[in-house]
PDB file of C-alpha atoms in Angstrom:
ATOM      1  CA  MET A   1     -13.932  39.864 -34.863  1.00  0.00           C
ATOM      2  CA  THR A   2     -12.177  42.806 -33.282  1.00  0.00           C
ATOM      3  CA  PRO A   3     -10.171  44.832 -35.808  1.00  0.00           C
ATOM      4  CA  ASP A   4      -6.403  44.912 -35.277  1.00  0.00           C
ATOM      5  CA  SER A   5      -6.528  48.705 -34.814  1.00  0.00           C
ATOM      6  CA  ILE A   6      -8.776  48.351 -31.733  1.00  0.00           C
ATOM      7  CA  LEU A   7      -6.705  45.467 -30.391  1.00  0.00           C
ATOM      8  CA  ASP A   8      -3.455  47.426 -30.845  1.00  0.00           C
ATOM      9  CA  ALA A   9      -4.889  50.559 -29.207  1.00  0.00           C
ATOM     10  CA  THR A  10      -6.155  48.540 -26.237  1.00  0.00           C
ATOM     11  CA  ARG A  11      -2.785  46.819 -25.842  1.00  0.00           C
ATOM     12  CA  ALA A  12      -0.971  50.162 -25.880  1.00  0.00           C
ATOM     13  CA  ASN A  13      -3.388  51.636 -23.334  1.00  0.00           C
ATOM     14  CA  VAL A  14      -3.165  48.617 -21.014  1.00  0.00           C
ATOM     15  CA  ALA A  15       0.646  48.576 -21.231  1.00  0.00           C
ATOM     16  CA  THR A  16       0.819  52.271 -20.315  1.00  0.00           C
ATOM     17  CA  ILE A  17      -1.574  51.913 -17.377  1.00  0.00           C
ATOM     18  CA  LEU A  18       0.142  48.820 -15.988  1.00  0.00           C
ATOM     19  CA  LYS A  19       3.599  50.367 -16.330  1.00  0.00           C
ATOM     20  CA  GLU A  20       2.447  53.485 -14.470  1.00  0.00           C
ATOM     21  CA  HIS A  21       0.449  51.802 -11.688  1.00  0.00           C
ATOM     22  CA  PHE A  22       2.247  48.455 -11.393  1.00  0.00           C
ATOM     23  CA  PRO A  23       5.900  49.054 -12.359  1.00  0.00           C
ATOM     24  CA  GLN A  24       6.858  45.428 -11.605  1.00  0.00           C
ATOM     25  CA  THR A  25       4.638  44.235 -14.477  1.00  0.00           C
ATOM     26  CA  ILE A  26       6.220  41.939 -17.034  1.00  0.00           C
ATOM     27  CA  ASP A  27       5.114  42.847 -20.570  1.00  0.00           C
ATOM     28  CA  PHE A  28       5.254  39.870 -22.926  1.00  0.00           C
ATOM     29  CA  GLU A  29       4.680  42.261 -25.862  1.00  0.00           C
ATOM     30  CA  ASP A  30       1.819  40.191 -27.259  1.00  0.00           C
ATOM     31  CA  GLY A  31      -1.035  41.751 -25.291  1.00  0.00           C
ATOM     32  CA  SER A  32      -0.340  39.716 -22.162  1.00  0.00           C
ATOM     33  CA  TYR A  33       1.186  40.859 -18.894  1.00  0.00           C
ATOM     34  CA  ALA A  34       2.043  39.365 -15.496  1.00  0.00           C
ATOM     35  CA  LEU A  35       2.568  40.770 -12.021  1.00  0.00           C
ATOM     36  CA  SER A  36       2.771  39.490  -8.462  1.00  0.00           C
ATOM     37  CA  HIS A  37       0.831  40.623  -5.429  1.00  0.00           C
ATOM     38  CA  GLY A  38       1.287  38.926  -2.073  1.00  0.00           C
ATOM     39  CA  SER A  39       1.019  35.199  -2.640  1.00  0.00           C
ATOM     40  CA  SER A  40      -0.829  35.574  -5.936  1.00  0.00           C
ATOM     41  CA  SER A  41       0.240  36.012  -9.524  1.00  0.00           C
ATOM     42  CA  VAL A  42      -1.987  38.040 -11.823  1.00  0.00           C
ATOM     43  CA  GLY A  43      -2.149  37.803 -15.590  1.00  0.00           C
ATOM     44  CA  VAL A  44      -3.714  40.444 -17.813  1.00  0.00           C
ATOM     45  CA  VAL A  45      -4.597  39.553 -21.397  1.00  0.00           C
ATOM     46  CA  VAL A  46      -6.092  41.703 -24.157  1.00  0.00           C
ATOM     47  CA  ARG A  47      -8.429  39.591 -26.290  1.00  0.00           C
ATOM     48  CA  ARG A  48     -10.617  40.015 -29.342  1.00  0.00           C
ATOM     49  CA  PHE A  49     -14.275  40.461 -28.446  1.00  0.00           C
ATOM     50  CA  THR A  50     -16.660  42.118 -30.905  1.00  0.00           C
ATOM     51  CA  GLU A  51     -16.369  44.162 -34.087  1.00  0.00           C
ATOM     52  CA  THR A  52     -16.308  47.358 -32.019  1.00  0.00           C
ATOM     53  CA  ASP A  53     -14.562  46.387 -28.782  1.00  0.00           C
ATOM     54  CA  SER A  54     -11.817  44.309 -27.228  1.00  0.00           C
ATOM     55  CA  MET A  55     -11.813  42.538 -23.866  1.00  0.00           C
ATOM     56  CA  VAL A  56      -9.264  42.781 -21.054  1.00  0.00           C
ATOM     57  CA  GLU A  57      -9.183  39.643 -18.924  1.00  0.00           C
ATOM     58  CA  ILE A  58      -7.591  39.765 -15.476  1.00  0.00           C
ATOM     59  CA  MET A  59      -6.887  36.332 -14.012  1.00  0.00           C
ATOM     60  CA  ALA A  60      -5.122  35.093 -10.897  1.00  0.00           C
ATOM     61  CA  GLN A  61      -4.090  31.524 -10.309  1.00  0.00           C
ATOM     62  CA  VAL A  62      -5.174  30.874  -6.734  1.00  0.00           C
ATOM     63  CA  VAL A  63      -4.404  27.238  -5.829  1.00  0.00           C
ATOM     64  CA  SER A  64      -3.032  24.290  -7.784  1.00  0.00           C
ATOM     65  CA  GLY A  65      -3.201  20.642  -6.752  1.00  0.00           C
ATOM     66  CA  ALA A  66      -6.251  21.024  -4.485  1.00  0.00           C
ATOM     67  CA  THR A  67      -8.568  18.064  -4.006  1.00  0.00           C
ATOM     68  CA  ILE A  68     -11.658  19.088  -5.967  1.00  0.00           C
ATOM     69  CA  THR A  69     -14.643  17.929  -3.940  1.00  0.00           C
ATOM     70  CA  LEU A  70     -18.331  18.701  -4.114  1.00  0.00           C
ATOM     71  CA  GLU A  71     -17.931  20.644  -0.856  1.00  0.00           C
ATOM     72  CA  LEU A  72     -15.174  22.802  -2.370  1.00  0.00           C
ATOM     73  CA  LEU A  73     -17.175  23.440  -5.546  1.00  0.00           C
ATOM     74  CA  HIS A  74     -20.214  24.511  -3.508  1.00  0.00           C
ATOM     75  CA  TRP A  75     -17.991  26.801  -1.433  1.00  0.00           C
ATOM     76  CA  LEU A  76     -16.499  28.408  -4.574  1.00  0.00           C
ATOM     77  CA  LEU A  77     -19.950  28.924  -6.116  1.00  0.00           C
ATOM     78  CA  ARG A  78     -21.250  30.508  -2.925  1.00  0.00           C
ATOM     79  CA  LYS A  79     -18.235  32.820  -2.825  1.00  0.00           C
ATOM     80  CA  ASN A  80     -18.997  33.799  -6.438  1.00  0.00           C
ATOM     81  CA  ALA A  81     -22.456  34.897  -5.290  1.00  0.00           C
ATOM     82  CA  GLU A  82     -20.996  36.941  -2.395  1.00  0.00           C
ATOM     83  CA  LEU A  83     -18.205  38.750  -4.205  1.00  0.00           C
ATOM     84  CA  HIS A  84     -18.942  42.038  -5.977  1.00  0.00           C
ATOM     85  CA  PHE A  85     -17.401  41.099  -9.319  1.00  0.00           C
ATOM     86  CA  GLY A  86     -15.365  38.330 -10.874  1.00  0.00           C
ATOM     87  CA  ALA A  87     -15.621  34.633 -10.227  1.00  0.00           C
ATOM     88  CA  PHE A  88     -13.697  31.570  -9.193  1.00  0.00           C
ATOM     89  CA  GLY A  89     -13.232  28.883 -11.806  1.00  0.00           C
ATOM     90  CA  LEU A  90     -11.209  25.787 -12.694  1.00  0.00           C
ATOM     91  CA  LEU A  91      -8.629  25.402 -15.422  1.00  0.00           C
ATOM     92  CA  PHE A  92      -8.257  22.174 -17.413  1.00  0.00           C
ATOM     93  CA  ASP A  93      -5.838  20.800 -14.785  1.00  0.00           C
ATOM     94  CA  ASP A  94      -8.136  21.771 -11.855  1.00  0.00           C
ATOM     95  CA  THR A  95      -6.074  24.829 -10.907  1.00  0.00           C
ATOM     96  CA  ILE A  96      -8.416  27.198  -9.092  1.00  0.00           C
ATOM     97  CA  ILE A  97      -8.447  30.672 -10.622  1.00  0.00           C
ATOM     98  CA  TYR A  98     -10.158  33.985 -10.002  1.00  0.00           C
ATOM     99  CA  THR A  99     -10.993  36.034 -13.071  1.00  0.00           C
ATOM    100  CA  TYR A 100     -12.676  39.260 -14.134  1.00  0.00           C
ATOM    101  CA  SER A 101     -13.048  40.889 -17.563  1.00  0.00           C
ATOM    102  CA  LEU A 102     -13.553  44.474 -18.717  1.00  0.00           C
ATOM    103  CA  PRO A 103     -14.399  45.982 -22.106  1.00  0.00           C
ATOM    104  CA  GLY A 104     -11.128  47.311 -23.464  1.00  0.00           C
ATOM    105  CA  SER A 105     -11.575  50.020 -26.071  1.00  0.00           C
ATOM    106  CA  LYS A 106     -12.509  52.784 -23.617  1.00  0.00           C
ATOM    107  CA  LEU A 107     -10.799  51.360 -20.525  1.00  0.00           C
ATOM    108  CA  GLY A 108      -9.630  53.970 -18.043  1.00  0.00           C
ATOM    109  CA  ALA A 109      -6.678  53.787 -15.680  1.00  0.00           C
ATOM    110  CA  SER A 110      -8.794  53.814 -12.517  1.00  0.00           C
ATOM    111  CA  GLU A 111     -10.949  50.925 -13.795  1.00  0.00           C
ATOM    112  CA  LEU A 112      -7.987  48.748 -14.710  1.00  0.00           C
ATOM    113  CA  GLU A 113      -6.050  49.580 -11.552  1.00  0.00           C
ATOM    114  CA  ALA A 114      -9.078  48.730  -9.375  1.00  0.00           C
ATOM    115  CA  ALA A 115      -9.743  45.484 -11.252  1.00  0.00           C
ATOM    116  CA  VAL A 116      -6.135  44.258 -11.099  1.00  0.00           C
ATOM    117  CA  THR A 117      -5.826  45.177  -7.431  1.00  0.00           C
ATOM    118  CA  SER A 118      -9.158  43.555  -6.538  1.00  0.00           C
ATOM    119  CA  VAL A 119      -8.380  40.306  -8.365  1.00  0.00           C
ATOM    120  CA  ALA A 120      -4.954  40.162  -6.700  1.00  0.00           C
ATOM    121  CA  VAL A 121      -6.297  40.888  -3.216  1.00  0.00           C
ATOM    122  CA  ILE A 122      -9.131  38.364  -3.550  1.00  0.00           C
ATOM    123  CA  ALA A 123      -6.750  35.644  -4.778  1.00  0.00           C
ATOM    124  CA  ASP A 124      -4.228  36.482  -2.050  1.00  0.00           C
ATOM    125  CA  HIS A 125      -6.940  36.349   0.627  1.00  0.00           C
ATOM    126  CA  TYR A 126      -8.751  33.166  -0.406  1.00  0.00           C
ATOM    127  CA  ASP A 127      -5.739  31.023  -1.334  1.00  0.00           C
ATOM    128  CA  ASP A 128      -5.012  30.268   2.323  1.00  0.00           C
ATOM    129  CA  GLU A 129      -8.644  29.301   3.007  1.00  0.00           C
ATOM    130  CA  ILE A 130      -8.753  27.011  -0.011  1.00  0.00           C
ATOM    131  CA  VAL A 131      -5.483  25.287   0.910  1.00  0.00           C
ATOM    132  CA  LYS A 132      -6.794  24.677   4.452  1.00  0.00           C
ATOM    133  CA  MET A 133     -10.018  23.233   3.036  1.00  0.00           C
ATOM    134  CA  ALA A 134      -8.740  21.250   0.038  1.00  0.00           C
ATOM    135  CA  GLY A 135      -4.959  21.079   0.152  1.00  0.00           C
ATOM    136  CA  GLY A 136      -2.796  22.069  -2.782  1.00  0.00           C
ATOM    137  CA  LYS A 137      -0.374  24.941  -3.138  1.00  0.00           C
ATOM    138  CA  ARG A 138      -0.730  28.680  -3.403  1.00  0.00           C
ATOM    139  CA  THR A 139       0.861  30.213  -6.460  1.00  0.00           C
ATOM    140  CA  ALA A 140       3.701  31.601  -4.318  1.00  0.00           C
ATOM    141  CA  ASP A 141       4.449  28.083  -3.012  1.00  0.00           C
ATOM    142  CA  ALA A 142       4.406  26.258  -6.338  1.00  0.00           C
TER     143      ALA A 142
END
């Protein structure tokens, strides 16, 4: 398990980077953060990973209440193969998400900024396509 010292250092680093690059970020002061971009909402969470590193997960809720069909699942899997990093997934309640994770202990500002921006832009772009295909609501409409 990740030592508290690594977890605390990663949280401090992530908080500083988000505050500088995304001033609208909400800091929940437990290693989790939230920010909005377009029609998407992005969460950033610092998690335990290994004995020598932490993990920073960036996740956007894309669409809730969509009709989950085989066609939609195939479409999401094909998009996963096309996109450069990250992946679509389903939460326990079938909310469609887009997520990407980075090692945390040596995370730089440019890496985190690019990851947060990319996850937000991808979620903001594909939410409209998914709603047209499968119904449901974008995060901004929920």
